[in-house]
XYZ file of C-alpha atoms in Angstrom:
523
model
C 96.610 79.372 63.816
C 97.141 83.373 63.396
C 99.734 84.512 60.489
C 103.178 85.786 62.134
C 102.609 88.957 60.361
C 99.559 89.834 62.129
C 100.986 89.389 65.101
C 102.783 91.369 68.030
C 104.862 87.762 68.667
C 106.934 88.402 65.275
C 110.612 88.133 66.892
C 112.062 89.607 63.844
C 109.832 93.147 63.824
C 109.970 93.114 68.037
C 112.896 91.129 69.243
C 115.021 94.225 70.365
C 111.914 95.519 72.477
C 111.050 92.203 73.668
C 114.759 92.176 75.083
C 114.368 95.654 76.617
C 111.213 94.770 78.237
C 112.431 92.016 79.725
C 115.284 93.972 81.231
C 112.718 96.123 82.748
C 110.814 93.236 83.882
C 114.251 91.666 85.363
C 114.715 95.097 87.343
C 111.301 95.994 88.371
C 111.143 92.126 90.252
C 114.464 93.267 91.728
C 112.084 95.663 93.788
C 110.650 94.740 97.089
C 106.771 94.588 97.998
C 105.841 98.886 98.216
C 105.599 97.646 102.213
C 108.747 96.394 102.451
C 110.336 99.414 100.348
C 108.323 101.792 103.179
C 109.700 99.930 105.871
C 113.097 100.548 104.275
C 112.555 104.341 103.183
C 112.056 104.742 106.942
C 115.389 103.383 107.811
C 117.534 105.128 105.256
C 115.616 108.567 106.332
C 116.557 107.767 110.075
C 120.244 106.960 109.135
C 120.301 110.119 106.548
C 119.074 112.393 109.143
C 122.216 111.633 110.719
C 124.611 111.709 108.699
C 123.316 115.230 107.130
C 123.026 116.799 110.431
C 126.315 115.735 111.169
C 127.747 117.161 107.992
C 125.661 120.525 108.745
C 123.487 120.021 105.875
C 121.028 123.002 105.511
C 119.696 125.850 103.346
C 118.718 129.313 103.219
C 115.004 130.002 103.714
C 114.182 131.946 100.536
C 110.993 133.552 102.247
C 113.397 135.517 104.650
C 116.854 134.999 103.419
C 118.218 135.050 106.890
C 116.748 131.917 108.298
C 118.786 128.763 108.256
C 116.826 125.428 107.755
C 119.354 122.568 109.223
C 118.777 118.872 108.921
C 117.552 117.384 111.899
C 118.675 113.725 113.138
C 116.240 111.192 114.132
C 119.576 109.249 115.480
C 119.288 111.057 118.576
C 117.563 110.636 121.961
C 115.120 113.352 121.339
C 114.686 111.881 117.776
C 114.033 108.446 119.295
C 111.414 109.621 121.718
C 109.425 111.121 118.795
C 109.309 108.422 116.596
C 108.331 106.480 119.516
C 105.698 108.847 121.166
C 104.331 109.341 117.234
C 104.194 106.197 115.895
C 100.296 105.488 116.365
C 99.239 109.367 115.728
C 101.298 109.134 112.482
C 99.009 106.376 111.293
C 95.517 107.617 112.584
C 96.496 111.088 111.509
C 97.554 110.424 108.078
C 95.449 112.280 106.026
C 94.221 109.842 102.820
C 93.306 107.003 105.497
C 90.030 108.182 106.740
C 88.876 109.373 103.229
C 89.555 106.578 101.147
C 87.881 104.563 103.838
C 84.746 106.736 104.221
C 84.456 106.759 100.387
C 84.862 103.200 100.122
C 81.521 102.512 102.349
C 79.460 103.840 99.982
C 81.212 102.400 97.193
C 81.155 98.933 98.618
C 77.192 99.231 98.930
C 77.150 100.055 95.149
C 79.465 97.224 94.169
C 77.828 94.506 96.607
C 74.225 95.306 95.066
C 75.181 95.002 91.405
C 74.330 98.792 90.426
C 78.295 99.538 89.150
C 78.072 96.074 86.989
C 74.678 96.779 85.627
C 75.611 100.319 84.691
C 78.637 99.423 83.104
C 77.300 96.531 81.185
C 74.258 99.094 79.949
C 76.333 101.750 79.178
C 79.098 99.396 76.798
C 76.020 97.009 75.513
C 73.770 99.286 74.039
C 76.276 101.508 72.041
C 75.787 101.179 68.475
C 78.296 98.850 66.762
C 80.338 101.916 65.016
C 80.733 103.649 69.083
C 81.844 100.839 70.894
C 85.569 101.387 70.637
C 84.848 104.548 72.159
C 82.268 103.191 74.759
C 84.099 100.718 76.114
C 87.342 103.212 76.752
C 85.013 105.738 78.100
C 82.900 103.159 80.584
C 86.833 102.200 81.500
C 87.439 105.500 82.297
C 84.219 106.013 84.082
C 84.712 102.593 86.095
C 87.351 104.287 88.047
C 84.764 106.313 90.223
C 84.706 102.657 91.975
C 88.146 102.559 92.597
C 89.554 99.208 90.643
C 85.990 97.339 89.941
C 86.924 98.279 86.029
C 89.884 95.938 86.105
C 87.659 92.866 87.759
C 84.529 93.691 85.736
C 85.026 95.674 82.285
C 88.420 94.286 80.911
C 87.036 90.624 80.669
C 83.347 92.157 79.616
C 85.106 94.209 76.748
C 87.215 91.071 75.646
C 83.855 89.050 75.286
C 81.954 92.104 73.568
C 84.416 92.345 70.918
C 84.403 88.788 70.577
C 80.771 88.206 70.070
C 80.979 91.332 67.848
C 83.337 88.927 65.454
C 86.368 91.509 66.482
C 89.726 90.509 67.882
C 89.109 90.008 71.479
C 92.332 91.530 72.830
C 91.446 94.436 71.150
C 88.530 94.987 73.427
C 90.686 93.950 76.185
C 93.120 96.839 75.423
C 90.783 99.318 75.133
C 89.108 99.009 78.150
C 92.663 98.469 79.991
C 93.641 101.459 78.553
C 90.797 103.788 79.502
C 90.782 101.890 83.305
C 94.543 102.048 83.853
C 96.046 104.376 81.126
C 93.260 106.890 81.977
C 93.266 106.083 86.014
C 93.186 109.793 86.756
C 90.311 110.853 84.409
C 86.910 110.872 85.201
C 83.305 112.972 84.845
C 82.898 112.498 89.005
C 85.164 112.668 91.686
C 86.210 108.989 92.688
C 88.134 107.094 95.528
C 91.564 108.501 94.067
C 90.919 112.190 94.520
C 90.942 112.248 98.233
C 93.783 109.826 98.232
C 95.900 112.153 96.435
C 94.937 115.233 97.430
C 95.641 114.351 101.230
C 99.128 113.538 100.522
C 99.387 116.463 98.303
C 98.144 118.483 101.413
C 100.559 116.888 103.408
C 103.830 117.913 101.392
C 102.451 121.417 100.811
C 102.566 121.906 104.405
C 106.232 121.977 104.555
C 106.504 124.824 102.875
C 102.929 126.372 104.143
C 101.808 124.944 107.414
C 98.086 126.011 107.039
C 97.513 124.920 103.127
C 95.057 122.376 102.425
C 93.918 120.392 99.154
C 90.516 119.380 98.484
C 89.310 116.079 96.616
C 88.183 118.208 93.948
C 91.212 120.095 93.481
C 91.912 118.825 89.549
C 87.870 117.773 89.154
C 87.750 120.948 86.137
C 90.780 119.074 84.214
C 90.107 115.451 84.722
C 86.419 115.555 83.297
C 87.872 117.329 80.385
C 90.488 114.463 80.031
C 87.602 112.170 79.723
C 86.928 112.977 76.520
C 90.338 113.460 75.610
C 91.137 110.016 76.654
C 88.284 108.405 75.053
C 88.618 109.614 71.758
C 92.449 108.836 71.421
C 92.226 105.420 73.009
C 89.269 104.374 70.012
C 91.611 106.096 67.294
C 94.435 103.546 68.903
C 92.519 100.955 69.173
C 90.903 100.727 65.490
C 93.872 102.393 63.404
C 96.920 100.774 65.168
C 96.014 97.927 67.329
C 93.623 95.851 65.929
C 95.250 95.930 62.456
C 98.325 94.980 64.151
C 96.399 92.146 65.945
C 94.914 90.908 62.717
C 92.052 88.388 62.071
C 91.134 86.098 65.647
C 91.291 82.350 65.656
C 89.191 80.725 67.677
C 92.008 77.696 68.161
C 94.452 80.657 69.762
C 92.303 80.505 72.866
C 92.824 78.597 76.063
C 89.365 78.131 77.008
C 85.783 77.298 75.464
C 84.767 80.443 74.236
C 81.130 79.113 73.359
C 80.006 80.370 76.975
C 78.916 83.838 76.560
C 76.889 83.775 79.816
C 78.415 87.358 80.977
C 77.462 89.346 77.579
C 73.536 88.637 78.573
C 71.938 91.891 78.044
C 70.280 93.794 81.554
C 67.016 92.096 82.448
C 63.966 93.852 83.205
C 64.529 93.777 86.669
C 67.805 95.427 86.606
C 66.926 97.922 84.028
C 64.261 99.025 86.598
C 66.521 98.936 89.156
C 68.910 101.633 87.199
C 65.616 103.585 86.645
C 65.135 103.747 90.361
C 68.953 104.000 91.599
C 68.411 107.127 88.789
C 65.955 108.876 90.146
C 67.529 108.492 93.800
C 70.599 110.161 92.493
C 68.554 113.292 91.193
C 67.021 113.515 94.482
C 70.258 113.769 96.026
C 71.769 115.807 93.359
C 68.916 118.518 94.129
C 69.222 117.970 97.906
C 72.371 119.015 97.720
C 72.516 122.004 95.134
C 69.997 123.420 97.751
C 72.728 123.424 100.036
C 75.177 125.033 98.102
C 73.847 126.827 94.894
C 71.859 129.537 96.841
C 73.363 132.040 98.188
C 71.776 130.964 101.583
C 73.048 127.442 101.189
C 74.162 126.054 104.622
C 77.023 124.266 102.913
C 78.824 127.537 101.796
C 81.727 129.344 103.881
C 79.810 130.756 107.006
C 81.639 133.525 106.763
C 82.385 134.539 103.367
C 79.353 133.100 101.845
C 81.563 131.516 98.982
C 82.075 127.805 98.078
C 85.454 128.113 98.448
C 87.117 127.107 101.588
C 83.234 125.760 102.307
C 82.348 122.540 104.271
C 80.853 121.535 100.991
C 84.501 121.126 99.312
C 86.106 120.331 102.861
C 83.327 117.376 103.497
C 83.234 116.147 99.599
C 84.197 112.742 100.386
C 81.020 112.373 102.545
C 79.206 113.169 99.486
C 81.004 110.234 97.335
C 79.506 108.324 100.158
C 76.289 108.898 99.967
C 76.324 109.386 96.176
C 77.049 105.322 96.070
C 75.595 104.185 98.974
C 71.892 105.173 98.993
C 71.396 104.439 94.955
C 73.214 101.351 95.680
C 71.193 100.177 98.099
C 67.704 101.470 96.248
C 69.173 98.945 92.805
C 69.600 96.482 95.423
C 65.931 96.480 97.032
C 64.562 96.425 93.513
C 66.698 93.252 91.967
C 66.351 91.966 95.425
C 70.070 91.802 96.095
C 69.683 94.016 99.361
C 66.447 93.497 101.827
C 67.599 95.191 105.064
C 70.188 96.973 106.751
C 72.045 93.987 107.430
C 72.917 93.485 103.403
C 74.118 97.256 103.572
C 76.325 96.384 106.860
C 77.765 93.197 105.015
C 78.399 94.803 101.920
C 80.340 97.948 103.919
C 82.111 95.143 106.028
C 83.252 93.143 102.881
C 84.608 96.515 101.013
C 86.622 96.724 104.200
C 87.974 93.740 104.271
C 89.683 94.161 100.890
C 91.413 97.222 102.263
C 93.754 95.053 104.455
C 96.734 95.567 102.463
C 96.117 99.272 101.849
C 95.943 99.896 105.546
C 99.438 98.148 105.889
C 101.064 100.369 103.361
C 99.335 103.431 104.939
C 100.821 103.025 108.286
C 104.235 102.472 106.898
C 103.750 105.441 104.385
C 102.510 107.814 107.160
C 105.912 106.860 108.877
C 107.818 107.916 106.347
C 106.199 110.812 105.547
C 106.238 112.392 108.964
C 109.971 111.256 109.122
C 110.926 112.889 106.306
C 109.185 115.984 107.504
C 110.633 116.079 110.802
C 114.272 116.061 109.476
C 113.606 119.085 107.101
C 114.816 117.090 104.305
C 111.935 118.071 102.168
C 112.342 121.861 102.629
C 116.162 121.368 102.013
C 116.061 119.379 98.767
C 113.200 121.965 97.850
C 114.774 125.116 98.227
C 118.185 124.083 96.265
C 115.876 122.162 93.925
C 114.179 125.286 93.441
C 117.499 127.201 92.964
C 118.702 124.549 90.565
C 116.030 124.992 88.344
C 116.084 128.778 88.284
C 119.621 128.594 87.665
C 119.254 126.259 84.810
C 116.334 128.499 83.514
C 113.807 125.689 84.043
C 111.044 127.909 85.934
C 108.368 128.277 82.897
C 106.009 125.732 82.200
C 108.253 123.762 80.100
C 109.676 122.138 83.231
C 106.451 120.299 83.616
C 107.081 118.276 80.632
C 110.075 116.915 82.381
C 108.273 116.692 85.728
C 105.594 114.427 84.205
C 108.109 112.065 82.244
C 110.018 111.704 85.754
C 106.704 110.217 87.159
C 105.991 107.887 84.410
C 109.284 106.696 84.639
C 109.097 106.171 88.098
C 105.494 104.503 87.921
C 107.203 101.937 85.714
C 109.128 100.759 89.377
C 106.330 101.580 91.518
C 103.002 101.295 90.136
C 100.900 101.929 93.239
C 99.514 105.477 93.068
C 99.401 106.399 96.533
C 102.590 104.282 97.182
C 104.773 106.862 94.617
C 103.198 109.842 95.421
C 103.552 109.408 99.260
C 107.441 109.135 98.305
C 107.830 111.749 95.498
C 105.567 114.525 96.634
C 107.265 115.366 99.609
C 110.136 116.266 97.255
C 108.425 118.069 93.993
C 105.432 119.689 95.483
C 107.648 121.964 97.806
C 110.109 122.304 95.064
C 107.879 123.451 92.253
C 105.775 125.424 94.761
C 109.180 127.786 95.625
C 109.536 128.234 91.940
C 105.741 129.216 91.849
C 103.150 126.288 91.257
C 100.274 125.650 93.184
C 99.799 121.892 94.197
C 96.619 121.558 92.944
C 98.686 122.317 89.445
C 101.663 120.307 90.431
C 99.275 116.993 91.542
C 97.394 117.177 88.057
C 100.478 117.171 86.389
C 101.646 114.179 88.206
C 98.342 112.479 87.751
C 99.532 112.314 83.806
C 102.561 110.780 84.484
C 100.964 108.366 87.032
C 98.520 107.317 84.674
C 100.048 106.633 80.860
C 102.493 104.377 81.905
C 100.276 101.962 84.133
C 99.407 99.510 81.532
C 102.948 98.724 80.511
C 104.301 98.271 84.028
C 104.428 94.985 85.652
C 104.667 96.495 88.787
C 100.998 97.535 88.501
C 98.884 95.769 91.128
C 96.318 94.405 88.189
C 98.751 93.566 85.400
C 98.931 89.860 86.225
C 94.695 89.776 86.313
C 94.988 91.345 82.589
C 97.518 88.971 81.440
C 95.963 86.081 82.404
C 92.563 87.414 81.183
C 94.137 88.030 77.920
C 95.952 84.164 78.022
C 92.130 82.749 77.690
C 92.682 84.322 74.175
C 96.013 83.740 73.169
C 97.170 80.614 74.953
C 101.150 81.688 74.104
C 100.718 85.044 75.350
C 103.837 86.609 76.868
C 104.218 89.716 79.059
C 106.087 91.099 76.141
C 102.988 90.692 73.587
C 100.989 92.393 76.320
C 103.431 95.322 76.859
C 103.942 95.792 73.403
C 100.449 96.096 72.839
C 99.569 98.452 75.398
C 102.984 100.871 74.545
C 100.929 102.492 71.945
C 98.319 103.850 74.529
C 101.087 105.109 76.503
C 102.958 106.613 73.805
C 100.139 108.633 72.536
C 98.269 109.410 75.964
C 101.475 111.333 77.292
C 101.848 113.551 74.060
C 98.151 114.069 74.259
C 97.456 114.594 77.765
C 100.336 116.571 78.228
C 99.452 119.053 74.812
C 95.948 119.316 76.966
C 97.537 120.431 80.176
C 99.489 123.196 78.581
C 96.483 124.506 76.727
C 94.105 124.323 79.416
C 96.448 125.693 82.404
C 98.775 127.915 80.502
C 96.846 128.854 77.202
C 93.708 129.275 78.583
C 94.332 130.314 81.993
C 91.908 127.664 83.565
C 91.653 126.474 86.743
C 92.119 122.479 87.255
C 89.418 122.290 89.704
C 86.799 124.208 91.852
C 88.727 127.569 93.125
C 91.884 125.885 92.658
C 95.067 128.273 91.748
C 97.536 127.956 89.319
C 100.157 129.925 90.941
C 101.630 130.134 94.294
C 102.804 132.927 96.180
C 104.583 132.701 99.413
């Protein structure tokens, strides 16, 4: 068996930390399901609105210094009528719902055909041994383009690859998990999480500016740069901290037979051919898209200004996500014979939609909460008072983003869903920081750092149980404290490094976080 000097489960070294984690786990388990939580928030908002209106809670609109914004009660006949008549439209008009479902239609085709799985296997397994760690983390970050596929495919695959190379399998698991989860918001491409979060941000921004819009590409530049930072930091943490601490692996610790390495089979000739043809289709799509945007006469430029800003291209970016996954996915499927006709494509899309049942139910209650919150004027009142508090405290400069990122990371420990957390916090923080002078796009970029870095150390993250089960294959007595302690260095170092990058990129270099994305907001 592995020596206790080389293991995370040495009680003398981590006893106090394990007790702390047990407390976090206990507190987290007290929280109800996120759907139930949103339903409770709706009830709370209704009751709170009545109390606030009764006591005359209000704020002075800083835009003119005269208008009084008062809390509106939903516990009146008019309030009840508004809730009843808008229940359906609150749901169907919730911005993230349609964009996410459309994007996943395309992702479903690429996933079902085997394109995404083959691409990740080819990326990781062909890397030189000395670059395997950074490649695994990088592949984890890239996998986020296809939603949560990295959790299901890449994390188990990385553990097997490390084991096959004679390295500790849990180190491979940790590296992949860090890229997929702690680096969740970073990516070279726009993924399904981008339209989801931008839709919530736009809804929150409209509390202050009813015409404000936030595109799915809002954080693209910053997230592209972040991809390389996360890959490098993740590799260094794995090689210099995590794997040395784990020590040499002993097969007797496993709870399964490790002789079967079938999932590590290299790509077949047919799969390689499929990837080539899929790559060609991507180039063709890119060329066609470029013709509609790059030339001054491009039909997807803004019809009045001729610019890319505010153009149909940026407003409809989710459509391009759909095509960039669906068409190469079908091409790959035809070559490897996993897809033969339109029925197979339809089945793939139907399957991707069938996995969204929980999300759709969550959105129903989240949409009610967001609209109830907006109708009560709570968001505006909290934002004005919060902005005044920050101003009085002198926290109006860039330093306030450090505290904002920390708050987001802490909330994420208790509410692991990125969309659920942002739906709750965005109506408060986005208007508040807008009134201090920062654009919603920058606020969202900062939120995504905090939301990502603590994913790997919270049992509330939806895939934490899956990761724990995979890890237990290689260490039969592994507990939740062991896994969290193993992943804690990633959270700490990613938080520090990513926050520094944010300040350098946004404030030191003055670079936009995305195409045409402003840094500052002027009412």
